[in-house]
mmCIF file of C-alpha atoms in Angstrom:
data_model
loop_
_atom_site.group_PDB
_atom_site.id
_atom_site.type_symbol
_atom_site.label_atom_id
_atom_site.label_comp_id
_atom_site.label_asym_id
_atom_site.label_seq_id
_atom_site.Cartn_x
_atom_site.Cartn_y
_atom_site.Cartn_z
ATOM 1 C CA UNK J 19 31.419 5.098 25.974
ATOM 2 C CA UNK J 20 32.080 7.436 22.974
ATOM 3 C CA UNK J 21 32.119 4.140 20.575
ATOM 4 C CA UNK J 22 28.434 3.253 22.279
ATOM 5 C CA UNK J 23 27.553 6.557 21.303
ATOM 6 C CA UNK J 24 28.578 6.351 17.470
ATOM 7 C CA UNK J 25 27.094 3.104 17.445
ATOM 8 C CA UNK J 26 23.669 4.243 18.367
ATOM 9 C CA UNK J 27 23.688 7.059 16.213
ATOM 10 C CA UNK J 28 24.689 5.155 13.229
ATOM 11 C CA UNK J 29 21.741 2.561 14.261
ATOM 12 C CA UNK J 30 19.565 5.179 14.605
ATOM 13 C CA UNK J 31 20.248 6.894 11.235
ATOM 14 C CA UNK J 32 20.262 3.499 9.574
ATOM 15 C CA UNK J 33 16.901 2.899 10.775
ATOM 16 C CA UNK J 34 15.412 6.481 9.969
ATOM 17 C CA UNK J 35 16.740 6.083 6.465
ATOM 18 C CA UNK J 36 15.269 2.633 6.010
ATOM 19 C CA UNK J 37 12.248 3.943 7.385
ATOM 20 C CA UNK J 38 11.891 7.068 4.881
ATOM 21 C CA UNK J 39 12.657 4.808 2.263
ATOM 22 C CA UNK J 40 9.737 2.693 2.658
ATOM 23 C CA UNK J 41 7.447 5.492 3.148
ATOM 24 C CA UNK J 42 8.811 6.735 -0.249
ATOM 25 C CA UNK J 43 7.806 3.549 -2.130
ATOM 26 C CA UNK J 44 4.511 2.899 -0.325
ATOM 27 C CA UNK J 45 1.981 1.523 -2.852
ATOM 28 C CA UNK J 46 0.600 4.088 -4.598
ATOM 29 C CA UNK J 47 -3.513 3.336 -4.835
ATOM 30 C CA UNK J 48 -5.682 4.506 -7.575
ATOM 31 C CA UNK J 49 -8.254 6.068 -5.033
ATOM 32 C CA UNK J 50 -5.454 8.386 -3.940
ATOM 33 C CA UNK J 51 -4.560 9.485 -7.598
ATOM 34 C CA UNK J 52 -8.373 9.978 -8.053
ATOM 35 C CA UNK J 53 -8.704 12.038 -5.032
ATOM 36 C CA UNK J 54 -5.708 14.446 -6.303
ATOM 37 C CA UNK J 55 -7.316 14.521 -9.966
ATOM 38 C CA UNK J 56 -7.008 18.028 -10.979
ATOM 39 C CA UNK J 57 -11.408 19.206 -11.247
ATOM 40 C CA UNK J 58 -10.441 20.428 -15.086
ATOM 41 C CA UNK J 59 -10.217 16.763 -16.078
ATOM 42 C CA UNK J 60 -13.728 15.621 -14.949
ATOM 43 C CA UNK J 61 -15.630 19.155 -13.859
ATOM 44 C CA UNK J 62 -18.811 17.770 -13.450
ATOM 45 C CA UNK J 63 -17.559 15.985 -9.939
ATOM 46 C CA UNK J 64 -15.700 18.136 -6.992
ATOM 47 C CA UNK J 65 -13.213 17.255 -5.105
ATOM 48 C CA UNK J 66 -15.678 16.355 -2.527
ATOM 49 C CA UNK J 67 -17.897 14.212 -4.499
ATOM 50 C CA UNK J 68 -14.748 12.144 -5.549
ATOM 51 C CA UNK J 69 -13.837 11.936 -1.490
ATOM 52 C CA UNK J 70 -17.317 10.985 -0.711
ATOM 53 C CA UNK J 71 -17.301 8.171 -3.602
ATOM 54 C CA UNK J 72 -14.335 6.375 -2.216
ATOM 55 C CA UNK J 73 -15.453 6.665 1.348
ATOM 56 C CA UNK J 74 -18.845 5.273 0.484
ATOM 57 C CA UNK J 75 -16.989 2.474 -1.335
ATOM 58 C CA UNK J 76 -14.825 1.893 1.660
ATOM 59 C CA UNK J 77 -18.031 1.505 3.499
ATOM 60 C CA UNK J 78 -19.398 -0.962 1.403
ATOM 61 C CA UNK J 79 -22.480 1.585 0.505
ATOM 62 C CA UNK J 80 -23.694 2.876 -2.607
ATOM 63 C CA UNK J 81 -21.283 5.271 -4.070
ATOM 64 C CA UNK J 82 -23.993 8.249 -5.504
ATOM 65 C CA UNK J 83 -23.633 11.463 -5.398
ATOM 66 C CA UNK J 84 -25.088 14.745 -6.662
ATOM 67 C CA UNK J 85 -22.428 16.145 -9.158
ATOM 68 C CA UNK J 86 -22.242 19.956 -10.062
ATOM 69 C CA UNK J 87 -24.875 19.282 -13.314
ATOM 70 C CA UNK J 88 -27.616 18.412 -10.734
ATOM 71 C CA UNK J 89 -27.680 14.895 -11.984
ATOM 72 C CA UNK J 90 -26.507 11.619 -10.245
ATOM 73 C CA UNK J 91 -22.825 10.343 -10.627
ATOM 74 C CA UNK J 92 -22.192 6.574 -9.129
ATOM 75 C CA UNK J 93 -18.967 4.956 -8.772
ATOM 76 C CA UNK J 94 -19.551 1.401 -9.663
ATOM 77 C CA UNK J 95 -16.088 -0.183 -9.234
ATOM 78 C CA UNK J 96 -12.859 0.533 -7.025
ATOM 79 C CA UNK J 97 -9.817 -1.638 -6.248
ATOM 80 C CA UNK J 98 -5.998 -0.982 -5.641
ATOM 81 C CA UNK J 99 -5.354 -0.014 -9.623
ATOM 82 C CA UNK J 100 -8.797 0.580 -11.099
ATOM 83 C CA UNK J 101 -11.858 2.422 -10.954
ATOM 84 C CA UNK J 102 -15.138 2.776 -12.565
ATOM 85 C CA UNK J 103 -17.466 6.157 -12.281
ATOM 86 C CA UNK J 104 -20.480 6.344 -14.180
ATOM 87 C CA UNK J 105 -20.596 10.389 -14.566
ATOM 88 C CA UNK J 106 -23.723 10.509 -16.137
ATOM 89 C CA UNK J 107 -25.733 8.260 -18.510
ATOM 90 C CA UNK J 108 -23.825 9.190 -21.197
ATOM 91 C CA UNK J 109 -20.637 9.103 -19.908
ATOM 92 C CA UNK J 110 -18.582 6.488 -18.082
ATOM 93 C CA UNK J 111 -14.986 7.145 -16.874
ATOM 94 C CA UNK J 112 -12.369 4.518 -16.058
ATOM 95 C CA UNK J 113 -8.886 4.670 -14.300
ATOM 96 C CA UNK J 114 -6.428 2.314 -14.514
ATOM 97 C CA UNK J 115 -2.984 2.111 -12.687
ATOM 98 C CA UNK J 116 -0.430 0.672 -15.075
ATOM 99 C CA UNK J 117 3.248 -0.057 -15.286
ATOM 100 C CA UNK J 118 5.172 0.864 -18.863
ATOM 101 C CA UNK J 119 6.835 -2.092 -20.412
ATOM 102 C CA UNK J 120 9.969 -0.031 -20.383
ATOM 103 C CA UNK J 121 9.751 0.665 -16.727
ATOM 104 C CA UNK J 122 13.185 -0.474 -14.864
ATOM 105 C CA UNK J 123 11.330 0.078 -11.585
ATOM 106 C CA UNK J 124 8.229 -1.390 -10.680
ATOM 107 C CA UNK J 125 6.782 2.050 -8.767
ATOM 108 C CA UNK J 126 6.748 3.911 -12.213
ATOM 109 C CA UNK J 127 3.013 4.153 -12.549
ATOM 110 C CA UNK J 128 0.915 5.645 -15.275
ATOM 111 C CA UNK J 129 -2.580 6.668 -15.158
ATOM 112 C CA UNK J 130 -5.016 5.252 -18.235
ATOM 113 C CA UNK J 131 -7.642 7.423 -18.226
ATOM 114 C CA UNK J 132 -10.978 5.787 -20.762
ATOM 115 C CA UNK J 133 -13.958 8.201 -21.209
ATOM 116 C CA UNK J 134 -16.786 5.965 -22.529
ATOM 117 C CA UNK J 135 -19.615 8.227 -24.583
ATOM 118 C CA UNK J 136 -22.710 6.876 -25.283
ATOM 119 C CA UNK J 137 -26.318 6.439 -23.855
ATOM 120 C CA UNK J 138 -26.695 3.234 -25.939
ATOM 121 C CA UNK J 139 -24.524 0.157 -24.708
ATOM 122 C CA UNK J 140 -24.480 -0.763 -28.291
ATOM 123 C CA UNK J 141 -23.002 2.471 -29.696
ATOM 124 C CA UNK J 142 -20.737 3.549 -27.630
ATOM 125 C CA UNK J 143 -17.066 5.433 -28.102
ATOM 126 C CA UNK J 144 -14.037 5.114 -25.929
ATOM 127 C CA UNK J 145 -11.429 7.942 -25.613
ATOM 128 C CA UNK J 146 -8.010 7.095 -23.962
ATOM 129 C CA UNK J 147 -5.470 9.302 -22.563
ATOM 130 C CA UNK J 148 -2.062 8.566 -20.613
ATOM 131 C CA UNK J 149 -1.337 10.658 -17.363
ATOM 132 C CA UNK J 150 1.880 10.564 -15.215
ATOM 133 C CA UNK J 151 0.987 10.003 -11.896
ATOM 134 C CA UNK J 152 1.243 13.918 -11.387
ATOM 135 C CA UNK J 153 -1.588 14.129 -13.712
ATOM 136 C CA UNK J 154 0.684 15.463 -16.390
ATOM 137 C CA UNK J 155 -0.746 14.455 -20.223
ATOM 138 C CA UNK J 156 1.414 12.323 -21.868
ATOM 139 C CA UNK J 157 2.097 13.474 -25.436
ATOM 140 C CA UNK J 158 2.183 9.218 -26.603
ATOM 141 C CA UNK J 159 1.081 6.363 -25.754
ATOM 142 C CA UNK J 160 3.638 4.540 -23.634
ATOM 143 C CA UNK J 161 5.050 1.229 -24.289
ATOM 144 C CA UNK J 162 2.394 -1.155 -22.335
ATOM 145 C CA UNK J 163 3.176 -4.606 -20.881
ATOM 146 C CA UNK J 164 1.067 -7.605 -22.324
ATOM 147 C CA UNK J 165 -1.148 -7.315 -19.117
ATOM 148 C CA UNK J 166 -2.031 -3.754 -19.174
ATOM 149 C CA UNK J 167 -2.269 -4.124 -23.136
ATOM 150 C CA UNK J 168 -4.777 -6.492 -22.489
ATOM 151 C CA UNK J 169 -7.113 -4.832 -19.651
ATOM 152 C CA UNK J 170 -7.082 -1.586 -22.170
ATOM 153 C CA UNK J 171 -8.039 -3.776 -24.765
ATOM 154 C CA UNK J 172 -10.736 -5.520 -23.359
ATOM 155 C CA UNK J 173 -12.462 -2.207 -22.518
ATOM 156 C CA UNK J 174 -12.312 -1.678 -26.435
ATOM 157 C CA UNK J 175 -13.554 -5.201 -27.304
ATOM 158 C CA UNK J 176 -16.559 -4.921 -24.824
ATOM 159 C CA UNK J 177 -17.674 -1.893 -27.061
ATOM 160 C CA UNK J 178 -17.056 -3.846 -30.472
ATOM 161 C CA UNK J 179 -18.796 -6.861 -28.951
ATOM 162 C CA UNK J 180 -21.872 -5.114 -27.858
ATOM 163 C CA UNK J 181 -21.704 -3.216 -31.450
ATOM 164 C CA UNK J 182 -21.533 -6.721 -32.985
ATOM 165 C CA UNK J 183 -24.519 -7.967 -30.994
ATOM 166 C CA UNK J 184 -26.739 -4.994 -31.779
ATOM 167 C CA UNK J 185 -25.971 -5.385 -35.671
ATOM 168 C CA UNK J 186 -26.451 -9.356 -35.591
ATOM 169 C CA UNK J 187 -29.071 -9.398 -33.124
ATOM 170 C CA UNK J 188 -27.381 -12.267 -31.307
ATOM 171 C CA UNK J 189 -27.522 -13.045 -27.614
#
């Protein structure tokens, strides 16, 4: 009887421990991080605006909201590891969830926050910042793996290609 109780307790402890481990390593999604983003990083959108955008996208609806400046902002893309919001005619924000190349664990993610400014598609300027998943600004650019480096580079190249097409008048 005593042995059965000990086995039961041990088995229950193992099951609880495994369950907690799985919950701790649940997949981080960019929508969760966008939801938790401090208002100071994108003051034109309230927390409710961000929540509405996520809900609208999940429902297959147009994810457009009235922002704090009285204008319209729209989430135009949302996946598990990236999102894009056209905040205004002059600002688009892209968030990418990436894994640093020096990360031992695949769970060690960081946020790449890209702000693209400009009203003319041929004259855009992008500013890239990196944050921990707790939204702490990183002092320096983390080492990027090849795939994530290409994702960020593709966004920068899009701006350059638009500018070259404008200057050279090629379509």
